[in-house]
CSV table of C-alpha atoms and ligand atoms in Angstrom, one decimal:
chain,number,residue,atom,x,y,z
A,1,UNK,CA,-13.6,-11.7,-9.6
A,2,UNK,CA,-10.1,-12.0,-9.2
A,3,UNK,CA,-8.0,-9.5,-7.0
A,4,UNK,CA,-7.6,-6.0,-7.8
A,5,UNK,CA,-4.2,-5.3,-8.4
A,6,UNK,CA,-2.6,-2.3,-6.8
A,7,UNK,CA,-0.4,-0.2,-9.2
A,8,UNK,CA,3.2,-0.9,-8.1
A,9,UNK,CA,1.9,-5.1,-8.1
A,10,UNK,CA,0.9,-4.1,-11.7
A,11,UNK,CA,4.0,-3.0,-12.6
A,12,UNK,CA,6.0,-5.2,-11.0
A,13,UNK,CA,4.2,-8.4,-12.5
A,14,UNK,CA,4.9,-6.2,-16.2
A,15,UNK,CA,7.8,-7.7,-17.9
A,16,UNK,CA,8.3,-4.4,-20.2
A,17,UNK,CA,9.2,-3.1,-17.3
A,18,UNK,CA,12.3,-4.8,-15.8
A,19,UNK,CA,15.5,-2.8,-16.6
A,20,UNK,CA,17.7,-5.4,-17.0
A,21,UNK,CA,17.8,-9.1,-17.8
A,22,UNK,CA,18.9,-10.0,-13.9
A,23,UNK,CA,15.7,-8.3,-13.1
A,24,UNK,CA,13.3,-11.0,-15.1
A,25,UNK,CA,14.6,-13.4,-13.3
A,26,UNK,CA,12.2,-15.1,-10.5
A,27,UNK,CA,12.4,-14.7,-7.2
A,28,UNK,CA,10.5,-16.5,-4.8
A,29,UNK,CA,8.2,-13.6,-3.2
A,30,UNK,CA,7.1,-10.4,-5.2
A,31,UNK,CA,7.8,-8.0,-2.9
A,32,UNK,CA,9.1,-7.6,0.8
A,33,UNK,CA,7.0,-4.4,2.4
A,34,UNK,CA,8.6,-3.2,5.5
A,35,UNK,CA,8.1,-0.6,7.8
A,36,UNK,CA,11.3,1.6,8.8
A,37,UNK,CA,9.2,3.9,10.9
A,38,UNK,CA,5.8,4.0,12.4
A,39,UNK,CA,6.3,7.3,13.1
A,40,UNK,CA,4.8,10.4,11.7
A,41,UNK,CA,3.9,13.9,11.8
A,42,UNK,CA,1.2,14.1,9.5
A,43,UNK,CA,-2.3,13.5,11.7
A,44,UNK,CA,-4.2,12.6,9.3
A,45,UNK,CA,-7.8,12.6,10.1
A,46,UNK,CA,-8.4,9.0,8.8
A,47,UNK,CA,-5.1,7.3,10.1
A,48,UNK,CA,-5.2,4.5,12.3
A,49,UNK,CA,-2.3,6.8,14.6
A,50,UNK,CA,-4.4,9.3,16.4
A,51,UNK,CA,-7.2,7.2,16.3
A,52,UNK,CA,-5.4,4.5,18.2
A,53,UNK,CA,-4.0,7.2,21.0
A,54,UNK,CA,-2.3,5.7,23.6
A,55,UNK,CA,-2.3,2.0,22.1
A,56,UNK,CA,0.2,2.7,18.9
A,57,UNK,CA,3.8,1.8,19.4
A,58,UNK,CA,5.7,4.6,18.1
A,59,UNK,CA,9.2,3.2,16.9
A,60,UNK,CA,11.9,2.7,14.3
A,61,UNK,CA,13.3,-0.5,12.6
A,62,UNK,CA,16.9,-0.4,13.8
A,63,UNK,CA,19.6,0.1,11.1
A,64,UNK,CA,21.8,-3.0,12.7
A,65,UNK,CA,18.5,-5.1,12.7
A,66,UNK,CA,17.8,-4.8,9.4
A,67,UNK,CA,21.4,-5.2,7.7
A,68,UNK,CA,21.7,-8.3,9.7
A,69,UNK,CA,18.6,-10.2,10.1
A,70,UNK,CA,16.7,-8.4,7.0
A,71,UNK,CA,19.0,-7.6,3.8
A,72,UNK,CA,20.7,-11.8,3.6
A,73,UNK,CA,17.6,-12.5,2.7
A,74,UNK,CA,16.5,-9.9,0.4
A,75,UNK,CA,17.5,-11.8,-2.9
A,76,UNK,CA,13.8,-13.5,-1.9
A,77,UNK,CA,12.0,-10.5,-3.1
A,78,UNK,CA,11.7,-8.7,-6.5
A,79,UNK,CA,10.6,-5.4,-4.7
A,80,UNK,CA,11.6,-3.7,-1.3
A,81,UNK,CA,8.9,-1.4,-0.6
A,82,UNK,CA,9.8,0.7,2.8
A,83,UNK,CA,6.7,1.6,3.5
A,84,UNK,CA,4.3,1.2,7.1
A,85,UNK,CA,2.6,3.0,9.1
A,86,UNK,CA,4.6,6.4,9.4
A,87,UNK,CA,6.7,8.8,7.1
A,88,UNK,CA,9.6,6.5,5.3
A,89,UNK,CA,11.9,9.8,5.3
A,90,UNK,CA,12.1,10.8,8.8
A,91,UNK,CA,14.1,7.6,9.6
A,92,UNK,CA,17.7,8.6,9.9
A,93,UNK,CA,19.2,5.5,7.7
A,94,UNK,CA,16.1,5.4,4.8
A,95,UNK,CA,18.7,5.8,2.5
A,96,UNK,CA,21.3,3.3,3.5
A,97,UNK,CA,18.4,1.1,3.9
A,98,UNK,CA,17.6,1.5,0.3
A,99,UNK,CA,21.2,1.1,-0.9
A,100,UNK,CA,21.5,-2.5,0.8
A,101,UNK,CA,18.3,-3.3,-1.0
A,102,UNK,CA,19.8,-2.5,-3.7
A,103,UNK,CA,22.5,-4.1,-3.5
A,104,UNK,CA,20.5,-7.6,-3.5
A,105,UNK,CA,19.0,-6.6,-6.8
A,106,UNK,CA,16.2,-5.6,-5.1
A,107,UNK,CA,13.8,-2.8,-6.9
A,108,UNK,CA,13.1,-0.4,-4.2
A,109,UNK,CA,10.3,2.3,-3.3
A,110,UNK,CA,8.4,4.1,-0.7
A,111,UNK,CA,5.4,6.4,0.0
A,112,UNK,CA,5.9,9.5,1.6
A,113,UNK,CA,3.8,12.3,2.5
A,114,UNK,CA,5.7,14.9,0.0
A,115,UNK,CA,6.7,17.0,3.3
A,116,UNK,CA,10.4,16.2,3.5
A,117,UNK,CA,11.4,15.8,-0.7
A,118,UNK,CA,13.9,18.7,-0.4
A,119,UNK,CA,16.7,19.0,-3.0
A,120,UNK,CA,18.9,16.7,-1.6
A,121,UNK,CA,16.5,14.0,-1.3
A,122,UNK,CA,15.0,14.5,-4.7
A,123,UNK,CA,18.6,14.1,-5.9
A,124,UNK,CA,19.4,10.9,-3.8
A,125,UNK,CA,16.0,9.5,-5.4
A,126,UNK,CA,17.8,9.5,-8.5
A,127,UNK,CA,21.2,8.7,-7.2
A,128,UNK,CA,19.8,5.7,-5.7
A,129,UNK,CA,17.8,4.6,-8.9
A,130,UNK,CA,14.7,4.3,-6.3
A,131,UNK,CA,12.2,2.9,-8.8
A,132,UNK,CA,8.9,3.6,-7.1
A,133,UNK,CA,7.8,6.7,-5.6
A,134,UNK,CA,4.1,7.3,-4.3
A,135,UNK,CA,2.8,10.6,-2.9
A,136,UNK,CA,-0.1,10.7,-0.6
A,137,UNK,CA,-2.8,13.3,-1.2
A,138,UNK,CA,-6.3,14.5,0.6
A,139,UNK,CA,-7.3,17.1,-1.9
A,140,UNK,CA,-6.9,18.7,-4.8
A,141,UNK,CA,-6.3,22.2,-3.0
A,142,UNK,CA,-4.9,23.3,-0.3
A,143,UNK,CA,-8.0,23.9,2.1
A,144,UNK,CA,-9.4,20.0,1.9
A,145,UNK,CA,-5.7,18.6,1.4
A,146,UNK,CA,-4.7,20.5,4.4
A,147,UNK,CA,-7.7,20.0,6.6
A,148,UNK,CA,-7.9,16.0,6.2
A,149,UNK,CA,-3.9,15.5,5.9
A,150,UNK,CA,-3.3,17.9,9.1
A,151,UNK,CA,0.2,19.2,9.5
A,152,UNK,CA,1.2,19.1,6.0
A,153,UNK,CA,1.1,22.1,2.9
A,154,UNK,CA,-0.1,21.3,-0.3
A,155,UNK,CA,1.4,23.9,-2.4
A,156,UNK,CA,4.7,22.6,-0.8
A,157,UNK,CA,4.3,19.0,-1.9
A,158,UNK,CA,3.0,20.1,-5.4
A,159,UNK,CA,6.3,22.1,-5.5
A,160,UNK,CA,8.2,19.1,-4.8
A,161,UNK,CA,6.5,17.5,-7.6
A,162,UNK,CA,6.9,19.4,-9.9
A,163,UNK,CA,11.1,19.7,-8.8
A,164,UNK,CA,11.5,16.1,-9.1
A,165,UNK,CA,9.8,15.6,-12.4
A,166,UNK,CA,11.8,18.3,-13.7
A,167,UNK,CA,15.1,16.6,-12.1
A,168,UNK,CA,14.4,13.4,-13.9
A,169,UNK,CA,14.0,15.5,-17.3
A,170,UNK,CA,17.0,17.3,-16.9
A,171,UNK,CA,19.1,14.4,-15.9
A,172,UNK,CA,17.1,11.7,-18.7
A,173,UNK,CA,15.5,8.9,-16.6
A,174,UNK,CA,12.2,7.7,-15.9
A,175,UNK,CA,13.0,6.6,-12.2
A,176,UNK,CA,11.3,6.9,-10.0
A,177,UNK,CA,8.2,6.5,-11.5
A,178,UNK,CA,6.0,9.3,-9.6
A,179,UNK,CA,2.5,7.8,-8.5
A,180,UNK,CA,0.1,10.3,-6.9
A,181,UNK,CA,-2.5,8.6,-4.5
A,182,UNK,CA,-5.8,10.2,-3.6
A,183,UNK,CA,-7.6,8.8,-0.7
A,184,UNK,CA,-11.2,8.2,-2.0
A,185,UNK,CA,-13.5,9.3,1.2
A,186,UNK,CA,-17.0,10.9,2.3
A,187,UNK,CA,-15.0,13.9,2.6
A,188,UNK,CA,-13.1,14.3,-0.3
A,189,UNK,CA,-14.5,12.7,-3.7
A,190,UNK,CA,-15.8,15.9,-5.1
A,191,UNK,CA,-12.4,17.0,-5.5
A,192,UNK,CA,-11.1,13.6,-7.7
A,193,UNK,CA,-11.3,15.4,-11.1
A,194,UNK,CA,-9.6,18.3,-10.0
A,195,UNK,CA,-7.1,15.9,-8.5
A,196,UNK,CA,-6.5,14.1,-11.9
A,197,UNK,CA,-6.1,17.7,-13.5
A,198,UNK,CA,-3.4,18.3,-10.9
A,199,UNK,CA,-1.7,15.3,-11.1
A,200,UNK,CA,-1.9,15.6,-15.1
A,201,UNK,CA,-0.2,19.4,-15.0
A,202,UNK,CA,2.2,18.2,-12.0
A,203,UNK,CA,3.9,15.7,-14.4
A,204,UNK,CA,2.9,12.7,-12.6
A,205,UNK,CA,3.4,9.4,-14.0
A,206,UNK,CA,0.3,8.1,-12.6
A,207,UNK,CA,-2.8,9.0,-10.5
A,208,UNK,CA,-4.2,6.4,-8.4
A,209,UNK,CA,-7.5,6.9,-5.8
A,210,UNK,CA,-7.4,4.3,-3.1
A,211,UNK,CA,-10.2,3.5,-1.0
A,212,UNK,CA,-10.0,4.1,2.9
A,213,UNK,CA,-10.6,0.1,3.9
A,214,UNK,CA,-8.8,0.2,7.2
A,215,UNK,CA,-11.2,1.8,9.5
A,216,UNK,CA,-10.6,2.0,13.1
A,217,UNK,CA,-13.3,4.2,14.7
A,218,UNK,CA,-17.0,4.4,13.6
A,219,UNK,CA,-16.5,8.1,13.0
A,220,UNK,CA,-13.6,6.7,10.1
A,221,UNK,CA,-15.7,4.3,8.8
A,222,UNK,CA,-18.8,6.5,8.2
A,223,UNK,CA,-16.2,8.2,5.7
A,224,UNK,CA,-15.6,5.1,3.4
A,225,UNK,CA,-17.2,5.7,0.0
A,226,UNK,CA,-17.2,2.2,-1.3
A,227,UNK,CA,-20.2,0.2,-0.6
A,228,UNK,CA,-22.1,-3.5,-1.8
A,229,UNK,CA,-24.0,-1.0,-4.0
A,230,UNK,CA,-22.1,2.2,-4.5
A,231,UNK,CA,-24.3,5.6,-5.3
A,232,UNK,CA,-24.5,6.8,-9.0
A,233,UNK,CA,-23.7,10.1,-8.3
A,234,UNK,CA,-19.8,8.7,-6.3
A,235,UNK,CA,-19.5,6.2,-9.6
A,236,UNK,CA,-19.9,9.5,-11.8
A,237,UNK,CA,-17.6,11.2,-10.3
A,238,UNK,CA,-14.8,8.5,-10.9
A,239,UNK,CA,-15.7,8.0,-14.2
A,240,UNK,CA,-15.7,12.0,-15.1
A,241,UNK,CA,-11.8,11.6,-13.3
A,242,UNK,CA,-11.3,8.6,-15.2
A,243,UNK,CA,-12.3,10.1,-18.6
A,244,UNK,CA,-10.1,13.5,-18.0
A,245,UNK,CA,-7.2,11.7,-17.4
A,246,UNK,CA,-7.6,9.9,-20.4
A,247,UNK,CA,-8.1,12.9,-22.4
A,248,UNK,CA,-4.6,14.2,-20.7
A,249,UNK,CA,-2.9,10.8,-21.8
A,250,UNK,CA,-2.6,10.5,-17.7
A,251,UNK,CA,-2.2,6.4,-16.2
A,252,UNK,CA,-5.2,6.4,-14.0
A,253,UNK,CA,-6.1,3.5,-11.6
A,254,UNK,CA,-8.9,3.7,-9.5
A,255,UNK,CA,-10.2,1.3,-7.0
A,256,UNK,CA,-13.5,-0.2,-7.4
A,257,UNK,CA,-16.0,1.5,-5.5
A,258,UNK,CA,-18.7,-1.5,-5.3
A,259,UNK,CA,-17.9,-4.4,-3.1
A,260,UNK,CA,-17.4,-8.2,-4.5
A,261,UNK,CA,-18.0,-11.3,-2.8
A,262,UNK,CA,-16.1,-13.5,-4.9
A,263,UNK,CA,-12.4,-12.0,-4.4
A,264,UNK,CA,-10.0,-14.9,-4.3
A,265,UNK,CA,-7.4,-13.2,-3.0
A,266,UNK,CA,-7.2,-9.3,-1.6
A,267,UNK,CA,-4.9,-7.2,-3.3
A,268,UNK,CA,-2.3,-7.1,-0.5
A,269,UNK,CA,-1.5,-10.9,-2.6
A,270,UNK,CA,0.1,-12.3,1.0
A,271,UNK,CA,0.5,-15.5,-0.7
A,272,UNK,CA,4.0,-13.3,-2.6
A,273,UNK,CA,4.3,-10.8,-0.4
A,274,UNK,CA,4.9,-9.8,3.3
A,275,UNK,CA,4.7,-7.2,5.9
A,276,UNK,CA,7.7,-6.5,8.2
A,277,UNK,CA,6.8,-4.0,10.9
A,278,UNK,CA,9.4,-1.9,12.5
A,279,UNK,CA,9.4,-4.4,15.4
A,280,UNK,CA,10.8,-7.0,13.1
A,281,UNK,CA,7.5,-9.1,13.2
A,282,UNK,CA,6.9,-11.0,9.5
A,283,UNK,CA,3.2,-10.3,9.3
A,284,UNK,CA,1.0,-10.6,6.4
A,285,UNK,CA,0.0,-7.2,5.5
A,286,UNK,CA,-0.2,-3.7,7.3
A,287,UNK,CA,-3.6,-4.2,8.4
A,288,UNK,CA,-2.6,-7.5,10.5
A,289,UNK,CA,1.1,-5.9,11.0
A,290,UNK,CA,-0.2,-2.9,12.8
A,291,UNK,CA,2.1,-2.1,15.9
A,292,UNK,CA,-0.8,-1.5,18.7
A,293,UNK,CA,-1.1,-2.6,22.0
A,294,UNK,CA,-3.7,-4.6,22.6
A,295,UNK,CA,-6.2,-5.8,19.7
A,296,UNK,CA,-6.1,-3.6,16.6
A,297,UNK,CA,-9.4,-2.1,16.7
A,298,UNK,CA,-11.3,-2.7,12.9
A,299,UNK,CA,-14.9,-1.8,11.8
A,300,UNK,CA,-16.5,-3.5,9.3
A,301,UNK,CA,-20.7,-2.8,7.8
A,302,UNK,CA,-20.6,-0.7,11.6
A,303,UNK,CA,-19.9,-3.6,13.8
A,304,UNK,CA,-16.3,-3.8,15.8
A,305,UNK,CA,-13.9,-6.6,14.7
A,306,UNK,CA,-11.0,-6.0,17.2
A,307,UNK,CA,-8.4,-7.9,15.6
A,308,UNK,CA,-5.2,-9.1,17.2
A,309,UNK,CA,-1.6,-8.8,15.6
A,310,UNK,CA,-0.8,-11.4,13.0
A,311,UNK,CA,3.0,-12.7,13.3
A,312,UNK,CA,4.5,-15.4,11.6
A,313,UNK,CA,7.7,-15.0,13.6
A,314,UNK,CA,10.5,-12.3,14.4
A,315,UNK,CA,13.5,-11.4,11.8
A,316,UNK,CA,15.7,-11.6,14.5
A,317,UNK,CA,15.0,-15.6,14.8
A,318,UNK,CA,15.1,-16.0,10.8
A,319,UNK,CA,13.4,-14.2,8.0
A,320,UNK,CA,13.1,-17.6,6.1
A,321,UNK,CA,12.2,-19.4,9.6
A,322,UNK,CA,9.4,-17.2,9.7
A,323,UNK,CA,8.2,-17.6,5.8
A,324,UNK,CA,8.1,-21.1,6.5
A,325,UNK,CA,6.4,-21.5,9.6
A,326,UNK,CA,3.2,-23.4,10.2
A,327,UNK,CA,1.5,-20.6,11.2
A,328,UNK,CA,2.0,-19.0,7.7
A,329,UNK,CA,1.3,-22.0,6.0
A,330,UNK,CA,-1.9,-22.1,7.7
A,331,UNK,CA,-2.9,-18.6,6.7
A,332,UNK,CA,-1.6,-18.8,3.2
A,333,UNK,CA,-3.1,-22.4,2.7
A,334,UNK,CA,-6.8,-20.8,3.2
A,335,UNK,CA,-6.4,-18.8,0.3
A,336,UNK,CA,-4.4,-21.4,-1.7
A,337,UNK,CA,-7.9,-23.1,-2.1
A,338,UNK,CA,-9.8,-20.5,-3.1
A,339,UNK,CA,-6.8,-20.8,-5.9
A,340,UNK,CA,-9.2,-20.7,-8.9
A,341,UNK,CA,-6.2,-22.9,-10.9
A,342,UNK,CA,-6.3,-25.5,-8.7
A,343,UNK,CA,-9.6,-26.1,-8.3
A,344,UNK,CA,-12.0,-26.6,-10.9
A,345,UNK,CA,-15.3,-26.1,-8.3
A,346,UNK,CA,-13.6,-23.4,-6.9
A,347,UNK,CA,-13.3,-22.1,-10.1
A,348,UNK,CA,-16.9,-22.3,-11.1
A,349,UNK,CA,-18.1,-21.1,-8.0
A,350,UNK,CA,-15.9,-17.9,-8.1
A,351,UNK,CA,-16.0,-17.2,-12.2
A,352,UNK,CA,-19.7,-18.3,-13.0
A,353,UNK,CA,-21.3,-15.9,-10.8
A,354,UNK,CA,-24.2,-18.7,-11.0
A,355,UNK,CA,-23.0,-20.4,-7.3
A,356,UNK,CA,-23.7,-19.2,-4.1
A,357,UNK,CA,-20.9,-17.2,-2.2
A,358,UNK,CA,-20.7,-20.1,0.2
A,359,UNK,CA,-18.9,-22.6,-1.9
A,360,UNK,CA,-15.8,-20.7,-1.9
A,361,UNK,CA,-13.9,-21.8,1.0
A,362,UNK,CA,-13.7,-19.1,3.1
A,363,UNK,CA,-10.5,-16.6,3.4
A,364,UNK,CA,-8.1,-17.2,6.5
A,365,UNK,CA,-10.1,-15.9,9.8
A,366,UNK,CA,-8.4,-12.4,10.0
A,367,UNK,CA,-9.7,-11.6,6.8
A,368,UNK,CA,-12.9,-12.2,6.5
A,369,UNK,CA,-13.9,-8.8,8.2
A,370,UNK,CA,-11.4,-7.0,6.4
A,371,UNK,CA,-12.7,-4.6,3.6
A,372,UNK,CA,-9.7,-5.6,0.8
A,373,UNK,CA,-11.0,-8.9,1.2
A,374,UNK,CA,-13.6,-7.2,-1.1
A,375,UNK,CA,-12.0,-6.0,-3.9
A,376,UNK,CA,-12.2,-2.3,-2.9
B,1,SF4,S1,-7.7,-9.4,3.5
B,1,SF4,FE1,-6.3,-10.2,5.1
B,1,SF4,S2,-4.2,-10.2,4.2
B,1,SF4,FE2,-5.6,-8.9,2.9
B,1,SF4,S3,-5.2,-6.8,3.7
B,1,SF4,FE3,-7.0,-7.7,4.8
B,1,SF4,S4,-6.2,-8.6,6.6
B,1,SF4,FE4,-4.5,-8.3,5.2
C-alpha cells in the first residue's frame, strides 16, 4: 500500500487549500521540520526524554544559527513545521522564528503541548497567520491525560482550546487550523470516543490518533496498540471514534492499527521533506534526528535496534550542501526504487499483493526496524 499520509502532508499536498496563488507554486521539498527546542517539561510517560536519561542532549537551536544558515534557504520548502523533540513555545525566539519563515513564503506550524497558549500567544497565532496548529493529548479527562502526559492540566489546555477557537470566530479566519492529536496506546484507547466527543465540543478542526511507533524501552513498546494483526475489540474502538465524529461532522484521521509490508515509503515522505534538529544536523526524520548520546535506543517486535544518528551534514556548512550530499542520495535513492512509478515490477510486487514481500527492494538500512516503515 502506499504511505499513510499524516494530516498536515494531507493538507499541504490539497490545492483547495493554498491561500494565495504564490502559494501553488512548487517548491522543491514539501516541508522543512525543525527542531527549536529539545527541551520540555512535559514527562510524558511514553517520550523518548526520560526514557533516554542521561543520554538526551537538552538544547536550543540558536536564533543567529537559524536566520543565517537556515531561513536563505527556506524558499526550498512549502511548510516550516517547528516541531522536535521538546515544547516549540518555551524557546525564547519561536516567534521571530516563525516570522522569518514567513517571510520566505513559507506556511508555518508547530505542536505544542497546550500548556503555554496564554492570551498573548493565542493572539500572536493569529497575528502571525501560523497555519498549522496541533495539540498533543493522553486522554480524554483529566485523570488518564494527566497521569500519561505528567506535568501538564487537561482542563487548562481544553480551556486554551476552546479561547483560541473562539479568537478565530471573533476575529473571522480559519488559521490556524486546530488539529487535536491523541496518542493511540495500551493505556489509553478506551478513552478514543470520548476523545472525539471532546475534540468535537472543543471546536477543533480536526482529531487525529497517532500511533506510538518510536519506542525506546521494552516497558514503551509493550504499550504500542498497532500490531501485524490488530485485536477486534482495539479496531472497534476506532471505528466507534471514527463513526461519532462523523455523526458530529468532525475531520477524523486515524492511523492504521494493522501493520503492512508493502509501504513504499513511510509517512515521514523523507524523499520531500527533512528533519533539522536543534544541533543544526539535516537528518531525515525525528526518529533518525534524535539528539542522544550514543546510539538512539529503538525496539522493534521486542528485540533492540540501537540506531545511530542519521546526518546528512550541518546547516552551518550549507543547508543545500547537505540536501545534496551523497550520503542523502544514498538514503533517498533506496526508496526511490521502491518508487512504484518508476518501476513497473516494483509496482506489481507492491500493488498486486500476489508477490512475495521480498521483491521490493528493501528500505534504506535505518528503516527497516522502524515501525512507520509499516504504515502505522
Ligand atoms: S522509516 Fe526511516 S525515514 Fe521513516 S520515520 Fe522511520 S527511520 Fe525515519
Amino acid at each position: 500500500m502506499l504511505a499513510h499520509q499524516p494530516a498536515w502532508l494531507r493538507r499541504l499536498l490539497d490545492p483547495a487549500n493554498h491561500r494565495s496563488a504564490r502559494r501553488a507554486e512548487k517548491r522543491p521539498y514539501v516541508a522543512a521540520q525543525i527542531e527549536v527546542t529539545s527541551r520540555c517539561f512535559t514527562e510524558c510517560v511514553f517520550c523518548a526524554q526520560p526514557a533516554l536519561g542521561e543520554q538526551w542532549i537538552a538544547g536550543d537551536l540558536p536564533l543567529e544559527v537559524y536566520r543565517q544558515h537556515i531561513v536563505p534557504h527556506l524558499d526550498l520548502f512549502d511548510l516550516v513545521y517547528l516541531q522536535g523533540w521538546g515544547e516549540p513555545l518555551l524557546h525564547a525566539d519561536l516567534w521571530e522564528m516563525l516570522n522569518l519563515a514567513r517571510g520566505r513564503g513559507c506556511r508555518t506550524g508547530f505542536t505544542t503541548n497546550g500548556m503555554l497558549l496564554s492570551a498573548a500567544n493565542r493572539q500572536r497565532l493569529l497575528d502571525q497567520q501560523v497555519e498549522l496548529l496541533s495539540i498533543s493529548f493522553a486522554g480524554a479527562c483529566p485523570a488518564t491525560h494527566e497521569r500519561l502526559r505528567r506535568n501538564t492540566r487537561f482542563e487548562m489546555i481544553a480551556r486554551h482550546i476552546a479561547a483560541l477557537q473562539a479568537l478565530k470566530a471573533s476575529q473571522g479566519t480559519k488559521f490556524p487550523t486546530l488539529e487535536m492529536h491523541f496518542l493511540m496506546t495500551r493505556a489509553n484507547l478506551a478513552e478514543l470516543p470520548d476523545f472525539v466527543r471532546l475534540a468535537a465540543e472543543l471546536g477543533a478542526d480536526e482529531a487525529v490518533a497517532t500511533n506510538l511507533t518510536n519506542t525506546p524501552t521494552l516497558e514503551q513498546e509493550a504499550q504500542r496498540v498497532f500490531a501485524a494483526r490488530p485485536d477486534l475489540a482495539d479496531l472497534e474502538v476506532v471505528e466507534q471514534a471514527r463513526q461519532l465524529a462523523e455523526e458530529a461532522g468532525l475531520p477524523f484521521n486515524a492511523y492504521p492499527l494493522e501493520m503492512q509490508d508493502q509501504v513504499l515509503v513511510c509517512d515521514a515522505n523523507p524523499l520531500e521533506t527533512i528533519y533539522i534538529n536543534h544541533m543544526g544536523e539535516v537528518t531525515p526524520c525525528v526518529n533518525l534526528g534524535l539528539c542522544a548520546r550514543g546510539a538512539i535506543p529503538r525496539y522493534f517486535l521486542g528485540e533492540a535496534y540501537p540506531t545511530p544518528r542519521l546526518s546528512f551534514g550541518d546547516v552551518r556548512q550549507g543547508l543545500p550542501a547537505a540536501l545534496e550530499s551523497a550520503q542523502r542520495k544514498a538514503f533517498c535513492q533506496a526508496y526511490r526504487q521502491r518508487n512504484v512509478t518508476a518501476n513497473p515490477l516494483v509496482a506489481f510486487s507492491a500493488l498486486s499483493g500476489v508477490s512475495p514481500d521480498e521483491q521490493l527492494p528493501p528500505p534504506p538500512e535505518p528503516c527497516r526496524a522502524c515501525y512507520k516503515m509499516y504504515g502505522v
